Short mmCIF file of C-alpha atoms in Angstrom, two decimals:
data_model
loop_
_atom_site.label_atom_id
_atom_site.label_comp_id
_atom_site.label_asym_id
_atom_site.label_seq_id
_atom_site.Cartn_x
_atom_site.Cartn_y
_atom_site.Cartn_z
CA UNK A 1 177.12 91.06 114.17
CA UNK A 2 179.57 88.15 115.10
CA UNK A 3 180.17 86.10 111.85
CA UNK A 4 179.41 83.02 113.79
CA UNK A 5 175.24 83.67 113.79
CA UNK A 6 173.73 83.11 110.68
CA UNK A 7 170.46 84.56 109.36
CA UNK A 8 168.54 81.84 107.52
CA UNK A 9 165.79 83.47 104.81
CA UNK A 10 162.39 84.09 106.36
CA UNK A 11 159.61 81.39 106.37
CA UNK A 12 157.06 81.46 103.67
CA UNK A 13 154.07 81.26 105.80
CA UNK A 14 150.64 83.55 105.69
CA UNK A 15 150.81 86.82 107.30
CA UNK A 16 146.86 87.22 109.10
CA UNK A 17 144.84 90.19 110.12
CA UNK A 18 141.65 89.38 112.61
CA UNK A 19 138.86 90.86 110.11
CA UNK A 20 137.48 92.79 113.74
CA UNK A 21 140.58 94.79 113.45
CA UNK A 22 139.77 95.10 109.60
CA UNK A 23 136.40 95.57 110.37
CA UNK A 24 137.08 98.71 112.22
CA UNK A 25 139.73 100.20 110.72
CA UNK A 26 137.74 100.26 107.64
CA UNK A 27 135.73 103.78 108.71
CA UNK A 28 138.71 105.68 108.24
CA UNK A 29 138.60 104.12 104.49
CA UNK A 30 140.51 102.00 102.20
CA UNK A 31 143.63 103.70 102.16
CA UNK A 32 143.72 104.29 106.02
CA UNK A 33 142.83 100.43 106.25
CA UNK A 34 145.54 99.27 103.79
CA UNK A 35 148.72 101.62 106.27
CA UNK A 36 147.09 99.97 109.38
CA UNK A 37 146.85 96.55 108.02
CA UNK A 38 150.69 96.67 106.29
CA UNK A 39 151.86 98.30 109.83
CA UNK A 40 150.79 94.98 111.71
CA UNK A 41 152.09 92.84 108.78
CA UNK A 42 155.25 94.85 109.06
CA UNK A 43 154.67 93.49 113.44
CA UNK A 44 154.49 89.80 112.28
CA UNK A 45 157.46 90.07 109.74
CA UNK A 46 159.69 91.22 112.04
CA UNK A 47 158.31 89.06 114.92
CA UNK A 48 159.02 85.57 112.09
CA UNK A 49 162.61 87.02 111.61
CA UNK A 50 162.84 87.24 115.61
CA UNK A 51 161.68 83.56 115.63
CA UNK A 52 164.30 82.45 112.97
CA UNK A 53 166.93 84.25 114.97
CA UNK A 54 166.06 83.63 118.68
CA UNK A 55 163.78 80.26 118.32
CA UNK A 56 160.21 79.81 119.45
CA UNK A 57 159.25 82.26 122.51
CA UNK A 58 159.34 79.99 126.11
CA UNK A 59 161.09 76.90 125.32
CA UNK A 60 164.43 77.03 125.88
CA UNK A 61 166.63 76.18 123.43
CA UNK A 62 171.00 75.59 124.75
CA UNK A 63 172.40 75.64 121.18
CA UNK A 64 170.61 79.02 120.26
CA UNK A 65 172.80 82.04 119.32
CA UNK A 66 170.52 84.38 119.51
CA UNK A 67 167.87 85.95 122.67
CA UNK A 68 165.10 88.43 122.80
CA UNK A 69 166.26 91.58 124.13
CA UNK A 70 162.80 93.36 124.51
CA UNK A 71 161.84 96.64 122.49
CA UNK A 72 162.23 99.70 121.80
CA UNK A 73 160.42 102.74 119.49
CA UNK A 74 161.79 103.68 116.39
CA UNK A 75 160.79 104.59 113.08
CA UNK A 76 160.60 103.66 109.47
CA UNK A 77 159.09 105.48 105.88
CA UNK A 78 155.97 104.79 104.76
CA UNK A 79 155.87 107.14 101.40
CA UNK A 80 157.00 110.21 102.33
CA UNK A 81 156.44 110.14 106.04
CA UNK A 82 158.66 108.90 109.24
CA UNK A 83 156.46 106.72 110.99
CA UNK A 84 157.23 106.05 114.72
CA UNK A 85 156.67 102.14 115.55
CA UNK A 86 157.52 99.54 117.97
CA UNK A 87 160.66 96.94 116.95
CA UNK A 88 161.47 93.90 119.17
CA UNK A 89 165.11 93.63 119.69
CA UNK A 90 168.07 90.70 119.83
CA UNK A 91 171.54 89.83 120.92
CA UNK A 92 173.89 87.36 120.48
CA UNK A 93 172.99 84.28 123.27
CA UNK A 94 176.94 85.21 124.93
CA UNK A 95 175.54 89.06 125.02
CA UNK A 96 178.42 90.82 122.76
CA UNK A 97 176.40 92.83 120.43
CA UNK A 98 172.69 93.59 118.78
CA UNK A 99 171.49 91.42 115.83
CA UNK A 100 169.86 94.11 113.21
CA UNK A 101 166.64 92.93 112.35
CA UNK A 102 166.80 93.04 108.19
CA UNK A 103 162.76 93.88 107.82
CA UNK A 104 162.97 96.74 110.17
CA UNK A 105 166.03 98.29 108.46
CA UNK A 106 164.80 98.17 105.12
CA UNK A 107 161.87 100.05 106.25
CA UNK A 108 164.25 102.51 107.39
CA UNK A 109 165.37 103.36 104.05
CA UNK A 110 165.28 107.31 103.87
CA UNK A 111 165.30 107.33 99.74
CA UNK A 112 161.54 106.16 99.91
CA UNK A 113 160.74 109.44 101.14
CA UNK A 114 163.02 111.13 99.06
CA UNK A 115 161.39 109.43 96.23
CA UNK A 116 158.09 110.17 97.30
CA UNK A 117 158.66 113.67 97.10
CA UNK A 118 160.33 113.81 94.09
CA UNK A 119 157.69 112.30 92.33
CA UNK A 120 155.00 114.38 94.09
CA UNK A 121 157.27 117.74 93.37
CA UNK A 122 157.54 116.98 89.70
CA UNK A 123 154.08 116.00 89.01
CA UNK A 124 153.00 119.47 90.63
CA UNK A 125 152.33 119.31 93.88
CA UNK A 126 153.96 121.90 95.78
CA UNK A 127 156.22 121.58 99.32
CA UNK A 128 153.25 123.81 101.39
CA UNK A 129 150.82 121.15 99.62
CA UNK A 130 152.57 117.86 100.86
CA UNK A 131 151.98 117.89 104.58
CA UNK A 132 148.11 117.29 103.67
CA UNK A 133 148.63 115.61 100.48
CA UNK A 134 147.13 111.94 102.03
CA UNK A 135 144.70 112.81 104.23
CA UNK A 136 144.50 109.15 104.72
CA UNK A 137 147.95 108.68 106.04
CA UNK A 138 147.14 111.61 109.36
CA UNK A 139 143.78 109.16 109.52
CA UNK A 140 145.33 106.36 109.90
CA UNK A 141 149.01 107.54 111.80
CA UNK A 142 147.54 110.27 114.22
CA UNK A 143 150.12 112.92 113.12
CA UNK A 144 150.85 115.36 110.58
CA UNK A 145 152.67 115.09 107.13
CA UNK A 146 156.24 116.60 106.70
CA UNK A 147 156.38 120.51 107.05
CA UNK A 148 157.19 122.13 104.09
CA UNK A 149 161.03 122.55 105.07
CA UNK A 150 161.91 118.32 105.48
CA UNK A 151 159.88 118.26 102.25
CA UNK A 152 162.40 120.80 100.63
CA UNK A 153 165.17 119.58 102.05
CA UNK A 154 164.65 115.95 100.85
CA UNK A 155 163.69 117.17 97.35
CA UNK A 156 166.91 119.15 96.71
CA UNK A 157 168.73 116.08 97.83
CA UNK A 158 166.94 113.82 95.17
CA UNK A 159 166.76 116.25 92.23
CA UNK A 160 171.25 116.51 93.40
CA UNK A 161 171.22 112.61 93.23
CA UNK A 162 169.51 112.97 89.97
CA UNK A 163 171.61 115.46 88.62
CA UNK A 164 174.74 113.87 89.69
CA UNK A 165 173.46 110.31 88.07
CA UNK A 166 172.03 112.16 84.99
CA UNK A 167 175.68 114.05 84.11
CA UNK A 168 177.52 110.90 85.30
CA UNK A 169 175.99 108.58 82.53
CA UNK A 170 177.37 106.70 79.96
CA UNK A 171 176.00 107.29 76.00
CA UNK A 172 178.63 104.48 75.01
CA UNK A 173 175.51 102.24 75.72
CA UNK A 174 173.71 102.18 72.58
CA UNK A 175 174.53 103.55 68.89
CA UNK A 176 173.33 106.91 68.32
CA UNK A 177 172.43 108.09 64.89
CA UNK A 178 170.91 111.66 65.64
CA UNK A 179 171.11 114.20 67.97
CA UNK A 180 169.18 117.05 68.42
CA UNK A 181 170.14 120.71 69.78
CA UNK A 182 167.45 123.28 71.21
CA UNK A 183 167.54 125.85 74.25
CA UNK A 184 165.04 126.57 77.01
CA UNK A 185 164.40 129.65 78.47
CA UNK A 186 163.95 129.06 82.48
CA UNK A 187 163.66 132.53 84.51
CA UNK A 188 166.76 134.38 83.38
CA UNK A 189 168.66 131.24 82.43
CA UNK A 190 168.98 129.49 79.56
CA UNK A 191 169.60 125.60 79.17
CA UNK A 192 170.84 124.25 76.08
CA UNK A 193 169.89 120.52 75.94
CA UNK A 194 170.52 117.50 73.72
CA UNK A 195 168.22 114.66 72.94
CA UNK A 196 169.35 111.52 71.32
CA UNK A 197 167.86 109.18 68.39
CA UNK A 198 169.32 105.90 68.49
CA UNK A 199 169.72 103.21 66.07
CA UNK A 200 165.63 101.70 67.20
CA UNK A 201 164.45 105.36 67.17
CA UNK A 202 164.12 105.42 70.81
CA UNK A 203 164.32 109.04 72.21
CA UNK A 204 167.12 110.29 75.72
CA UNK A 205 167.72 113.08 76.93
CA UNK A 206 171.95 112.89 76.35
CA UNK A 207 173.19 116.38 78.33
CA UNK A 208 171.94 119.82 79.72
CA UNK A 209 173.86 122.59 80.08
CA UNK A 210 172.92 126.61 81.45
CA UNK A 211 174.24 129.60 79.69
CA UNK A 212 173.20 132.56 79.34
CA UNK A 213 172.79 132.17 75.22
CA UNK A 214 173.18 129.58 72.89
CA UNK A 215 176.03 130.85 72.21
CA UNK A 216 179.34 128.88 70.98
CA UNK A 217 181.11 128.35 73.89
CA UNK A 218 177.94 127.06 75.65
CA UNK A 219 176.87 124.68 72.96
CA UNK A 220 180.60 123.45 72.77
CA UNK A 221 180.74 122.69 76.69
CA UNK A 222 177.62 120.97 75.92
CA UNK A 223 179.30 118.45 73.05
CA UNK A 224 182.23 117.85 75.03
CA UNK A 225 180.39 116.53 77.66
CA UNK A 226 179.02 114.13 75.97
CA UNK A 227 181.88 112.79 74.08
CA UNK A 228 183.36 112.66 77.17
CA UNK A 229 180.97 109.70 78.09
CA UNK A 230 180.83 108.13 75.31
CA UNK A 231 178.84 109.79 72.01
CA UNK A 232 181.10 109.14 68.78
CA UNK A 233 179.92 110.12 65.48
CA UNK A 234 182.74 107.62 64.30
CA UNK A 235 179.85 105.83 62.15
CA UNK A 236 178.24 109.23 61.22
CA UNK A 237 175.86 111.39 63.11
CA UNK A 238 173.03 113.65 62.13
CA UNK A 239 172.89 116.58 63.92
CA UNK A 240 169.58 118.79 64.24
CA UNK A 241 169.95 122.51 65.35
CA UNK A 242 167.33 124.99 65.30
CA UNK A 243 168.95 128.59 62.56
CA UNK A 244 171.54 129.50 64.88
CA UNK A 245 174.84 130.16 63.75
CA UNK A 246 176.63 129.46 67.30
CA UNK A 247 175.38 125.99 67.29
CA UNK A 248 176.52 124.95 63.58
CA UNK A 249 179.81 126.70 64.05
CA UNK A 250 180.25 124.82 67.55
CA UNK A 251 179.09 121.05 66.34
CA UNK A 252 181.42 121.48 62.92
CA UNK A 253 184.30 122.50 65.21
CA UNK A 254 184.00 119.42 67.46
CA UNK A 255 182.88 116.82 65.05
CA UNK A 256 184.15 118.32 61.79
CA UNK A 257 183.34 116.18 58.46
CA UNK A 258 181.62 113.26 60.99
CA UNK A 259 178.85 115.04 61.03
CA UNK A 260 175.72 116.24 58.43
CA UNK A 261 173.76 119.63 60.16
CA UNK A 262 170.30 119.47 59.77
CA UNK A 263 169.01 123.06 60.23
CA UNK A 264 165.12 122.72 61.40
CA UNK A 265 162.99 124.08 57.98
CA UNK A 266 160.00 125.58 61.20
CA UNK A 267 162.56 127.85 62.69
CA UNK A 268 163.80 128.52 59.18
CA UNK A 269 160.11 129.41 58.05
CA UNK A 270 159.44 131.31 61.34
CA UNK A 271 162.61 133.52 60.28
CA UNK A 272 161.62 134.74 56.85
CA UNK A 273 158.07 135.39 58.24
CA UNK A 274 159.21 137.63 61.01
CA UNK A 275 160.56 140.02 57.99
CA UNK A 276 157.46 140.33 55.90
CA UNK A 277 154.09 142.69 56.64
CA UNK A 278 151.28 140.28 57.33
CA UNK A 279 149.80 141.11 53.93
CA UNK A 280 152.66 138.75 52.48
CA UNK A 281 153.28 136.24 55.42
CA UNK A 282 150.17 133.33 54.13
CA UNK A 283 151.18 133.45 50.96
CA UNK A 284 155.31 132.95 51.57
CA UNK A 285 154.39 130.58 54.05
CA UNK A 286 152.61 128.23 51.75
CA UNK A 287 155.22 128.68 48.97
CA UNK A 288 158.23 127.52 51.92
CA UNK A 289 155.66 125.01 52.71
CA UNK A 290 155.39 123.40 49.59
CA UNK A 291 158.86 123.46 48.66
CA UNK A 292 160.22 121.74 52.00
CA UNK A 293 157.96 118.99 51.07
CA UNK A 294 158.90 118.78 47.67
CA UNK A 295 160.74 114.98 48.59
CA UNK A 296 163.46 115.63 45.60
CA UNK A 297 166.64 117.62 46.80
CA UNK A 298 166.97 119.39 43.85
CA UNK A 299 163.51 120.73 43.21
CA UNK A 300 163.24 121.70 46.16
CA UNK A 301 166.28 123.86 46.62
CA UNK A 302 165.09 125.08 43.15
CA UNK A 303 161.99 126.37 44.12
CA UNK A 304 163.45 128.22 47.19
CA UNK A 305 165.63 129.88 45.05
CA UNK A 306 163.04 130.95 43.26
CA UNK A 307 160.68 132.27 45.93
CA UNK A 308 164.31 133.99 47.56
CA UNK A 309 164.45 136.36 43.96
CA UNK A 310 160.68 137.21 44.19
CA UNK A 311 161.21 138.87 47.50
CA UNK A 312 165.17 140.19 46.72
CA UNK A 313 163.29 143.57 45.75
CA UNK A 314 160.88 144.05 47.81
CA UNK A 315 162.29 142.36 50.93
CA UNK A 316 165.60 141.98 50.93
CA UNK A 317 165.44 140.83 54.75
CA UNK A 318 163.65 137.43 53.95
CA UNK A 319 165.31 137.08 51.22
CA UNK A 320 168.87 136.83 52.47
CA UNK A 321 167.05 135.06 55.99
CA UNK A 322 165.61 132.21 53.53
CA UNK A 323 169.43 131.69 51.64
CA UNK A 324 171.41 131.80 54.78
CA UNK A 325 172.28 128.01 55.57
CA UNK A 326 169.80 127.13 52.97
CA UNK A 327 171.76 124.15 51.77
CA UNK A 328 171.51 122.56 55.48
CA UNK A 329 167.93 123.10 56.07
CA UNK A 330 167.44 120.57 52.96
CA UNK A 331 170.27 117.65 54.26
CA UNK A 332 167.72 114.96 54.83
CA UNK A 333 166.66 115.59 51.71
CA UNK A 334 170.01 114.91 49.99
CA UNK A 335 170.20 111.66 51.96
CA UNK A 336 167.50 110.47 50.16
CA UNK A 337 165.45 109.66 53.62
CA UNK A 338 161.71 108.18 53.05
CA UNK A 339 158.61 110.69 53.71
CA UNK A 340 157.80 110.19 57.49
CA UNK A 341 161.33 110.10 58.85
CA UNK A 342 162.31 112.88 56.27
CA UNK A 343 159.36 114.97 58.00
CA UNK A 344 160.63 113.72 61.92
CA UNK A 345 163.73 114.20 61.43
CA UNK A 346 164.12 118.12 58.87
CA UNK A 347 162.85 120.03 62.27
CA UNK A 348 163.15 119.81 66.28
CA UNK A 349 159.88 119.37 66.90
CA UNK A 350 160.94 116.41 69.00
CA UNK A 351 162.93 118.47 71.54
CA UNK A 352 160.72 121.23 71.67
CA UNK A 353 158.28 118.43 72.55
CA UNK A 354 160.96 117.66 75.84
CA UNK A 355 160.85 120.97 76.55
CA UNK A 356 157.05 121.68 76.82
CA UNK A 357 157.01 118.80 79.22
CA UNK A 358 159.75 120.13 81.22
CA UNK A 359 158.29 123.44 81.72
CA UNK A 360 155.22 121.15 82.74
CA UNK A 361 156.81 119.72 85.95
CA UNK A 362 158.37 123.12 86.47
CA UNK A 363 155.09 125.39 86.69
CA UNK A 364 154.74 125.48 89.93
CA UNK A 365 158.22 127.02 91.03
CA UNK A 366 157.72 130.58 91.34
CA UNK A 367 161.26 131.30 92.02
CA UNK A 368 164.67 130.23 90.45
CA UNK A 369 167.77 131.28 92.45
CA UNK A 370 170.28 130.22 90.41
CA UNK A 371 171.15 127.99 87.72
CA UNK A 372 171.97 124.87 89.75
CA UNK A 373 168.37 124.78 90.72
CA UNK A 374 167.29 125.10 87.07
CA UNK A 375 169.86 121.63 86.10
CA UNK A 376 168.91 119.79 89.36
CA UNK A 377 164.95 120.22 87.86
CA UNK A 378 165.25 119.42 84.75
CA UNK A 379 167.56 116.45 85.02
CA UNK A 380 165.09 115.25 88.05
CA UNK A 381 162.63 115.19 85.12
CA UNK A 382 164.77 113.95 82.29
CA UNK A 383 164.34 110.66 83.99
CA UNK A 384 160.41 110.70 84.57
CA UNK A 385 160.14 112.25 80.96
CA UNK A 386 161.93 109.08 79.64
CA UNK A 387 159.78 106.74 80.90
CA UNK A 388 156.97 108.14 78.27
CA UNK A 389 158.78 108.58 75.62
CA UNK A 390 157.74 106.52 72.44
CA UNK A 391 159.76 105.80 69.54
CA UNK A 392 160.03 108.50 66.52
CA UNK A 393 157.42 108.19 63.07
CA UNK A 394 159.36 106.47 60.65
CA UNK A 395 161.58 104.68 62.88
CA UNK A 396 161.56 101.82 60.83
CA UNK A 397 163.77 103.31 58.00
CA UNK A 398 166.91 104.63 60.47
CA UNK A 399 168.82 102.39 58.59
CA UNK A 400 168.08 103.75 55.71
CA UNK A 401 169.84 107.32 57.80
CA UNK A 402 172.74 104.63 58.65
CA UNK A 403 173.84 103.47 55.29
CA UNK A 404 173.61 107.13 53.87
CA UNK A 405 175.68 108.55 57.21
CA UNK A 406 178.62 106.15 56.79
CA UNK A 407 178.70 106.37 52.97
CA UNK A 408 178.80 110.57 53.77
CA UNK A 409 181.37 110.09 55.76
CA UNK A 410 183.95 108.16 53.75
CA UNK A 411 184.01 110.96 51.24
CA UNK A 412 186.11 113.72 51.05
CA UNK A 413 185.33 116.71 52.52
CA UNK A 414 185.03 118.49 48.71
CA UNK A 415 182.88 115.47 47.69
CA UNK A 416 180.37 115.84 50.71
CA UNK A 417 180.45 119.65 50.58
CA UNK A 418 179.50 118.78 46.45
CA UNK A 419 176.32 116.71 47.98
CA UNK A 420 175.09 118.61 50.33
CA UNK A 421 175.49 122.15 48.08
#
């Protein structure tokens, strides 16, 4: 467009529908009657930008820069479909070149269908479902939805623009006091994923990454990434891992002494358990329950000590399962944190709680090929998940986490390994 033709911002006058054109639209129903009646207010919007450009239609105007130049059939997205439709056309009054007509190309937009199907796809609806999905829209159009192919096609390029966003963002953003570590099991892979607690207790998915275990060199990919764009545990962090020895070898060999693990006291009772007969397993489990919410750090390690002799002779595999990493299953305890964020924050109940709804927009794939597939899903979904997540029970007292997190780490490391043992 020559830089000499201006386009001044459209009029702000009413848009009108003749109610007999309402009228009898309105058998097809509401929805029908709302596409027809935003396709002819689509008709008037671009014929007021036409106006703007070109002047009133028969009077003849010598200074104009602009004429009509007739029209042609193209197409623009209404939710997820292509609709064809009718566009007037202009050119510059000395006949060099077209004048794009703003309201049409906006409507040309291909990410609203992309979008549309995204959304669809990850609230269950599957691509052989979406040609029929709005009955409404064939009513109203005359044609068919998308075959199942352009609907695949357009969701594998959204969930790639979401992946691509979600392992491009910055963490530097916002001050993050936890951090929590858990794996999903997808098909045959396995995605290691992170979720973030920040300083207001609101809950983000940080990073994903697939491996085949959660095994060190997985979970250490997984840190690096995200220190990479931007999580410091400069002012102390609180990590929270489920019992696995990978992950609390691979966070103390990134973050060292900035860091306090948290190992998660369910996955901690779950282990013991799975080593006694079920004649022992209600009455262990209520001993491990009582202790864990014995608030005192002391007491509490004290009577799992106790309860770890009872069963040394009898069974010596819970036993030594309940003293492994015992110390770090009772950390939030030795910070001294109050009841309800003690209790959110001494398991990973909040991850696992990401994880359940990730397998929830996932159900109806019933077929992985390959691990890219797997990220491109579930970072799709990080996005929608986020939108519903509320802030964590006991929220209030994070900086009550804070103070004890910075005053951690300006000991030394025999001093901290003194308060945490």
């Amino acid at each position: 467009m020559s830089t000499s033709i201006k386009k001044k911002s459209l009029p702000e006058q009413p848009v009108t529908v003749p109610w007999v054109d309402i009228l009898q639209d309105a058998e097809d129903g509401l929805l029908a009657l709302s596409i027809r009646v935003g396709l002819q207010v689509l008709q008037q919007m671009m014929a007021a930008e036409v106006e703007q450009l070109a002047g009133p239609k028969g009077r003849h105007d010598p200074q104009r820069q602009a004429v009509r130049h007739g029209t042609e059939v193209g197409s623009v997205f209404l939710g997820d479909r292509k609709i064809s439709v009718p566009h007037p056309r202009v050119r510059a009054a000395d006949g060099s070149e077209e004048i794009p007509l703003d309201t049409y190309h906006q409507f040309q937009d291909p990410t609203l269908a992309t979008q549309a199907v995204l959304e669809r796809m990850l609230y269950g609806l599957a691509s052989r479902q979406q040609r029929h999905a709005d009955a409404a829209f064939e009513a109203a159009m005359e044609q068919p939805g998308p075959s199942k192919s352009t609907v695949s096609r357009r969701f594998i390029q959204a969930t790639q623009q979401a992946l691509d966003r979600f392992l491009q963002r910055r963490l530097d953003d916002r001050t993050w006091v936890v951090v929590m570590i858990d794996g999903l099991r997808v098909a045959d892979h396995l995605v290691v994923g992170a979720l973030g607690i920040d300083a207001d207790g609101h809950k983000r998915v940080l990073g994903l990454v697939e491996g085949a275990t959660e095994n060190h060199t997985v979970v250490m990919a997984l840190l690096q990434d995200l220190i990479t764009r931007g999580l410091t545990a400069a002012q102390g962090l609180l990590v929270v891992i489920d019992g696995a020895k990978a992950l609390a070898k691979a966070v103390h060999d990134v973050w060292g002494d900035q860091v306090l693990i948290q190992r998660c006291q369910i996955h901690k009772q779950r282990n013991v358990l799975d080593h006694l007969p079920k004649s022992a397993e209600n009455r262990v489990r209520q001993r491990l329950r009582k202790a864990y919410q014995e608030p005192d750090a002391d007491r509490a390690a004290q009577a799992l000590e106790a309860l770890a002799k009872e069963l040394e002779r009898d069974h010596p595999g819970a036993a030594g399962s309940l003293r492994e990493g015992l110390a770090e299953t009772l950390t939030v305890h030795r910070l001294g944190l109050p009841g309800l964020l003690r209790q959110t924050l001494a398991n990973t109940n909040a991850m696992e709680s990401i994880n359940s709804q990730f397998r929830t927009h996932a159900q109806n794939v019933k077929h992985w090929t390959n691990g890219q597939q797997v990220l491109r899903w579930l970072a799709s979904a990080s996005f929608f998940i986020e939108d519903t997540l509320t802030r964590i029970p006991g929220y209030r007292e994070i900086p009550v986490l804070q103070t004890a997190l910075k005053a951690t780490c300006s000991k030394t490391p025999e001093q901290k390994t003194e308060q945490i043992g």
